[in-house]
Amino acid sequence: MKRLNRLVALYRRVSHPDTIFIYQMGKVGSTSLEHSIPHAMHVHAFYSGNHTCPIRQQGLAGNGLRYFFKRTMQELEYCVMRWAFRKRAKTKIVTLVREPLKRNISMFFHDLDSYLFAYYTGFGQVNSAPKTTREQHVDVLKACFLETFPHTYPLHWFDNEFYRMTGIDIFAHPFDKQKGQGVVQSEKYEVLVLNMNKLSENTELLSEFTGVNVDLCNSNVGDNKWYAELYSRFNADDPAFATLKQQFTDSKYFKHFY
């Protein structure tokens, strides 16, 4: 009965006409935005294949028969969300972008336990053998980040997730790089695209778009987490990340938004 009630509550929240969707790839300032906008709903994915951390999703499902039951429930929740979302007559969406390497570093630390588990056990890894637990120095984190994290996720999120759900090709619409803003309108959707680093400069636009007075509050900040010291030692300009950074710079995503 609890599971049924949960699905009903999820359907009602997604389908409620006042709900504004903070629909984004994660670690782009969305939690702060959600807490600043009444009736906001924070969504990373409507499809399980686009989960921000597949290792965690798989781990939460458990093992054996429990795995199949839990995964079925997970998929059912996604189905309910998609059904409710598509039944809406009109929908307002706020989505955000962030420099991909910085976003990935932030997301890596957010799910650090999952990636370390994968690094040392080989769980969910195709081309990586388990590492010995005797390797405990700080550089292990860099190796773990480079080897186990899905680095192309932010580059393809708008194609694999956003376009699939809304039918909107975000790259086909102009984005003001200087102001860090873009607006897309279709028959069913109104979409506000914002650069995370320019949120404070766009509060007036946010307020106009959402119809409420938006007063941004900082939430889910990495500097306040238990891993803050380690997080501060991860620098996007580290030479170890040079190849990765070049891959991002050459991407369609980076060229469109930056």
Short mmCIF file of C-alpha atoms in Angstrom, two decimals:
data_model
loop_
_atom_site.label_atom_id
_atom_site.label_comp_id
_atom_site.label_asym_id
_atom_site.label_seq_id
_atom_site.Cartn_x
_atom_site.Cartn_y
_atom_site.Cartn_z
CA MET A 1 0.00 0.00 0.00
CA LYS A 2 2.87 2.36 0.79
CA ARG A 3 4.31 1.87 -2.68
CA LEU A 4 0.95 2.58 -4.29
CA ASN A 5 0.52 5.74 -2.22
CA ARG A 6 4.00 6.81 -3.22
CA LEU A 7 3.20 6.41 -6.91
CA VAL A 8 -0.07 8.31 -6.53
CA ALA A 9 1.71 11.15 -4.71
CA LEU A 10 4.37 11.23 -7.41
CA TYR A 11 1.75 11.40 -10.16
CA ARG A 12 -0.09 14.23 -8.42
CA ARG A 13 3.05 16.25 -7.91
CA VAL A 14 4.26 15.89 -11.49
CA SER A 15 0.83 16.57 -12.99
CA HIS A 16 -0.06 19.50 -10.69
CA PRO A 17 -0.52 22.62 -12.87
CA ASP A 18 1.52 24.81 -10.49
CA THR A 19 4.60 22.59 -10.59
CA ILE A 20 7.66 24.23 -12.15
CA PHE A 21 10.35 21.75 -13.19
CA ILE A 22 14.01 22.32 -12.38
CA TYR A 23 14.99 19.79 -15.03
CA GLN A 24 18.76 19.50 -15.34
CA MET A 25 21.82 17.23 -15.27
CA GLY A 26 22.74 17.64 -11.60
CA LYS A 27 25.37 19.74 -9.79
CA VAL A 28 24.40 22.89 -11.62
CA GLY A 29 22.94 24.88 -8.71
CA SER A 30 19.53 23.25 -8.99
CA THR A 31 19.03 22.56 -5.27
CA SER A 32 19.43 26.24 -4.44
CA LEU A 33 16.98 27.10 -7.19
CA GLU A 34 14.45 24.50 -6.04
CA HIS A 35 14.50 25.90 -2.50
CA SER A 36 13.96 29.41 -3.87
CA ILE A 37 10.91 28.66 -6.03
CA PRO A 38 7.57 27.50 -4.56
CA HIS A 39 6.09 24.38 -6.22
CA ALA A 40 9.44 23.59 -7.85
CA MET A 41 10.32 19.97 -8.61
CA HIS A 42 13.92 18.87 -9.01
CA VAL A 43 14.40 16.30 -11.82
CA HIS A 44 17.57 14.85 -13.36
CA ALA A 45 16.03 12.17 -15.53
CA PHE A 46 12.71 10.72 -16.65
CA TYR A 47 14.55 7.66 -17.98
CA SER A 48 16.53 5.25 -15.80
CA GLY A 49 19.24 4.95 -18.44
CA ASN A 50 20.08 8.61 -17.80
CA HIS A 51 20.49 8.30 -14.02
CA THR A 52 23.32 10.56 -12.83
CA CYS A 53 25.02 7.64 -11.05
CA PRO A 54 24.19 4.22 -12.54
CA ILE A 55 26.40 2.51 -9.93
CA ARG A 56 24.25 3.88 -7.11
CA GLN A 57 21.02 3.05 -8.93
CA GLN A 58 22.16 -0.54 -9.43
CA GLY A 59 23.40 -0.82 -5.86
CA LEU A 60 20.14 0.47 -4.37
CA ALA A 61 18.27 -2.28 -6.19
CA GLY A 62 20.18 -4.93 -4.23
CA ASN A 63 20.81 -8.51 -5.32
CA GLY A 64 18.92 -11.66 -6.28
CA LEU A 65 15.13 -11.55 -6.42
CA ARG A 66 15.16 -8.26 -4.51
CA TYR A 67 17.09 -6.71 -7.40
CA PHE A 68 14.42 -7.57 -9.98
CA PHE A 69 11.61 -6.37 -7.73
CA LYS A 70 13.37 -3.13 -6.83
CA ARG A 71 14.36 -2.40 -10.42
CA THR A 72 10.75 -2.99 -11.49
CA MET A 73 9.61 -0.44 -8.91
CA GLN A 74 12.26 2.03 -10.06
CA GLU A 75 11.11 1.68 -13.66
CA LEU A 76 7.47 2.03 -12.62
CA GLU A 77 8.26 5.34 -10.93
CA TYR A 78 9.92 6.58 -14.10
CA CYS A 79 6.89 5.49 -16.14
CA VAL A 80 4.50 7.33 -13.81
CA MET A 81 6.62 10.47 -14.04
CA ARG A 82 6.71 10.38 -17.84
CA TRP A 83 2.98 9.72 -18.08
CA ALA A 84 2.08 12.56 -15.72
CA PHE A 85 4.53 14.95 -17.38
CA ARG A 86 3.23 14.31 -20.88
CA LYS A 87 -0.39 14.72 -19.84
CA ARG A 88 0.23 18.31 -18.79
CA ALA A 89 -1.26 20.98 -21.05
CA LYS A 90 1.46 23.56 -20.36
CA THR A 91 4.78 23.16 -18.59
CA LYS A 92 7.43 25.59 -17.37
CA ILE A 93 10.99 24.27 -17.16
CA VAL A 94 14.12 25.86 -15.78
CA THR A 95 17.29 24.09 -16.88
CA LEU A 96 20.87 24.99 -16.08
CA VAL A 97 24.33 24.53 -17.53
CA ARG A 98 27.78 24.47 -15.98
CA GLU A 99 31.34 24.12 -17.23
CA PRO A 100 31.45 20.31 -17.67
CA LEU A 101 34.70 19.48 -15.86
CA LYS A 102 33.68 21.44 -12.77
CA ARG A 103 30.24 19.85 -12.88
CA ASN A 104 31.77 16.38 -13.12
CA ILE A 105 34.15 16.98 -10.21
CA SER A 106 31.24 18.14 -8.07
CA MET A 107 29.10 15.15 -9.06
CA PHE A 108 32.01 12.76 -8.47
CA PHE A 109 32.31 13.89 -4.86
CA HIS A 110 28.55 13.81 -4.41
CA ASP A 111 28.62 10.08 -5.22
CA LEU A 112 32.16 9.46 -4.00
CA ASP A 113 31.24 6.30 -2.08
CA SER A 114 29.80 4.70 -5.22
CA TYR A 115 32.79 5.50 -7.41
CA LEU A 116 35.35 4.33 -4.84
CA PHE A 117 33.38 1.10 -4.50
CA ALA A 118 33.47 0.66 -8.28
CA TYR A 119 37.18 1.50 -8.40
CA TYR A 120 38.19 -1.06 -5.77
CA THR A 121 35.79 -3.84 -6.78
CA GLY A 122 35.31 -3.37 -10.53
CA PHE A 123 31.54 -3.16 -9.94
CA GLY A 124 29.79 -1.87 -13.05
CA GLN A 125 33.10 -1.40 -14.87
CA VAL A 126 33.73 -2.96 -18.28
CA ASN A 127 37.35 -2.05 -19.02
CA SER A 128 38.75 -1.63 -15.52
CA ALA A 129 40.06 -4.34 -13.19
CA PRO A 130 39.59 -4.03 -9.39
CA LYS A 131 42.35 -2.08 -7.65
CA THR A 132 44.15 -3.15 -4.50
CA THR A 133 42.91 -1.46 -1.33
CA ARG A 134 46.53 -0.83 -0.32
CA GLU A 135 46.41 2.10 -2.72
CA GLN A 136 45.06 4.81 -0.43
CA HIS A 137 46.98 8.00 -1.35
CA VAL A 138 45.22 11.14 -2.54
CA ASP A 139 46.16 10.56 -6.19
CA VAL A 140 43.93 7.49 -6.08
CA LEU A 141 40.96 9.88 -6.15
CA LYS A 142 42.18 11.38 -9.41
CA ALA A 143 42.64 7.94 -10.91
CA CYS A 144 39.21 6.90 -9.67
CA PHE A 145 37.67 10.04 -11.17
CA LEU A 146 39.34 9.52 -14.53
CA GLU A 147 38.59 5.79 -14.75
CA THR A 148 35.12 5.29 -13.28
CA PHE A 149 33.18 8.53 -13.77
CA PRO A 150 30.88 8.91 -16.86
CA HIS A 151 32.57 12.05 -18.17
CA THR A 152 30.49 12.51 -21.32
CA TYR A 153 27.22 12.63 -19.36
CA PRO A 154 26.86 16.46 -19.36
CA LEU A 155 27.84 16.68 -23.03
CA HIS A 156 24.96 14.43 -24.10
CA TRP A 157 22.33 15.10 -21.44
CA PHE A 158 20.34 17.54 -23.58
CA ASP A 159 20.25 15.04 -26.47
CA ASN A 160 19.77 11.82 -24.51
CA GLU A 161 17.39 13.10 -21.84
CA PHE A 162 15.93 16.57 -22.46
CA TYR A 163 15.22 16.15 -26.19
CA ARG A 164 13.84 12.66 -25.67
CA MET A 165 11.36 13.92 -23.08
CA THR A 166 10.34 17.28 -24.53
CA GLY A 167 11.15 17.03 -28.23
CA ILE A 168 13.13 20.28 -27.92
CA ASP A 169 16.61 20.44 -29.44
CA ILE A 170 18.17 22.95 -27.09
CA PHE A 171 21.15 23.44 -29.41
CA ALA A 172 18.87 24.65 -32.20
CA HIS A 173 17.94 27.73 -30.15
CA PRO A 174 20.09 30.79 -29.40
CA PHE A 175 21.82 31.20 -26.04
CA ASP A 176 23.24 34.53 -24.88
CA LYS A 177 26.67 33.53 -23.55
CA GLN A 178 27.40 36.94 -22.10
CA LYS A 179 24.18 37.10 -20.08
CA GLY A 180 24.09 33.36 -19.47
CA GLN A 181 20.47 32.99 -20.52
CA GLY A 182 18.21 31.63 -23.19
CA VAL A 183 14.45 31.18 -23.58
CA VAL A 184 12.76 28.50 -25.67
CA GLN A 185 9.02 28.31 -26.32
CA SER A 186 7.03 25.54 -27.95
CA GLU A 187 3.36 24.61 -28.00
CA LYS A 188 3.55 22.82 -24.64
CA TYR A 189 6.79 24.00 -23.06
CA GLU A 190 8.34 27.23 -21.86
CA VAL A 191 12.01 26.69 -21.11
CA LEU A 192 14.44 29.02 -19.37
CA VAL A 193 18.10 28.04 -19.83
CA LEU A 194 20.58 29.58 -17.41
CA ASN A 195 24.31 29.45 -16.81
CA MET A 196 24.81 28.36 -13.19
CA ASN A 197 27.57 30.93 -12.66
CA LYS A 198 25.25 33.76 -13.70
CA LEU A 199 22.19 32.81 -11.66
CA SER A 200 22.47 35.83 -9.38
CA GLU A 201 22.52 38.11 -12.43
CA ASN A 202 19.30 36.59 -13.73
CA THR A 203 17.04 36.67 -10.66
CA GLU A 204 14.79 39.28 -12.28
CA LEU A 205 14.35 37.08 -15.36
CA LEU A 206 13.75 34.07 -13.09
CA SER A 207 11.09 35.94 -11.15
CA GLU A 208 9.38 37.04 -14.35
CA PHE A 209 9.50 33.51 -15.79
CA THR A 210 8.22 31.73 -12.67
CA GLY A 211 5.75 34.39 -11.57
CA VAL A 212 7.20 34.53 -8.05
CA ASN A 213 9.78 36.73 -6.36
CA VAL A 214 12.92 34.58 -6.46
CA ASP A 215 15.41 35.12 -3.63
CA LEU A 216 18.28 32.72 -4.25
CA CYS A 217 19.65 30.76 -1.30
CA ASN A 218 22.83 28.68 -1.36
CA SER A 219 22.16 24.99 -0.75
CA ASN A 220 24.11 21.76 -1.25
CA VAL A 221 27.43 23.63 -1.45
CA GLY A 222 30.49 21.37 -1.69
CA ASP A 223 32.49 23.53 0.72
CA ASN A 224 30.02 22.61 3.48
CA LYS A 225 30.21 18.84 2.94
CA TRP A 226 32.25 16.23 4.83
CA TYR A 227 34.50 15.90 1.80
CA ALA A 228 35.17 19.66 1.59
CA GLU A 229 38.94 19.41 2.17
CA LEU A 230 39.44 16.78 -0.52
CA TYR A 231 37.07 18.63 -2.84
CA SER A 232 39.13 21.81 -2.50
CA ARG A 233 42.24 19.90 -3.66
CA PHE A 234 40.59 18.92 -6.93
CA ASN A 235 41.40 21.68 -9.41
CA ALA A 236 39.84 21.77 -12.87
CA ASP A 237 43.15 23.23 -14.13
CA ASP A 238 45.15 20.23 -12.89
CA PRO A 239 47.43 18.95 -15.73
CA ALA A 240 46.08 15.44 -15.03
CA PHE A 241 42.76 16.58 -16.49
CA ALA A 242 44.19 18.34 -19.57
CA THR A 243 43.06 15.73 -22.11
CA LEU A 244 39.62 15.56 -20.56
CA LYS A 245 39.32 19.33 -20.52
CA GLN A 246 40.22 19.53 -24.21
CA GLN A 247 37.53 16.95 -25.01
CA PHE A 248 34.99 19.15 -23.25
CA THR A 249 36.19 22.33 -24.96
CA ASP A 250 35.79 20.71 -28.38
CA SER A 251 32.23 19.52 -27.65
CA LYS A 252 28.99 20.84 -29.12
CA TYR A 253 27.79 21.52 -25.57
CA PHE A 254 30.73 23.76 -24.67
CA LYS A 255 30.70 25.68 -27.94
CA HIS A 256 26.97 26.41 -27.63
CA PHE A 257 26.97 27.60 -24.03
CA TYR A 258 30.51 28.98 -23.59
#
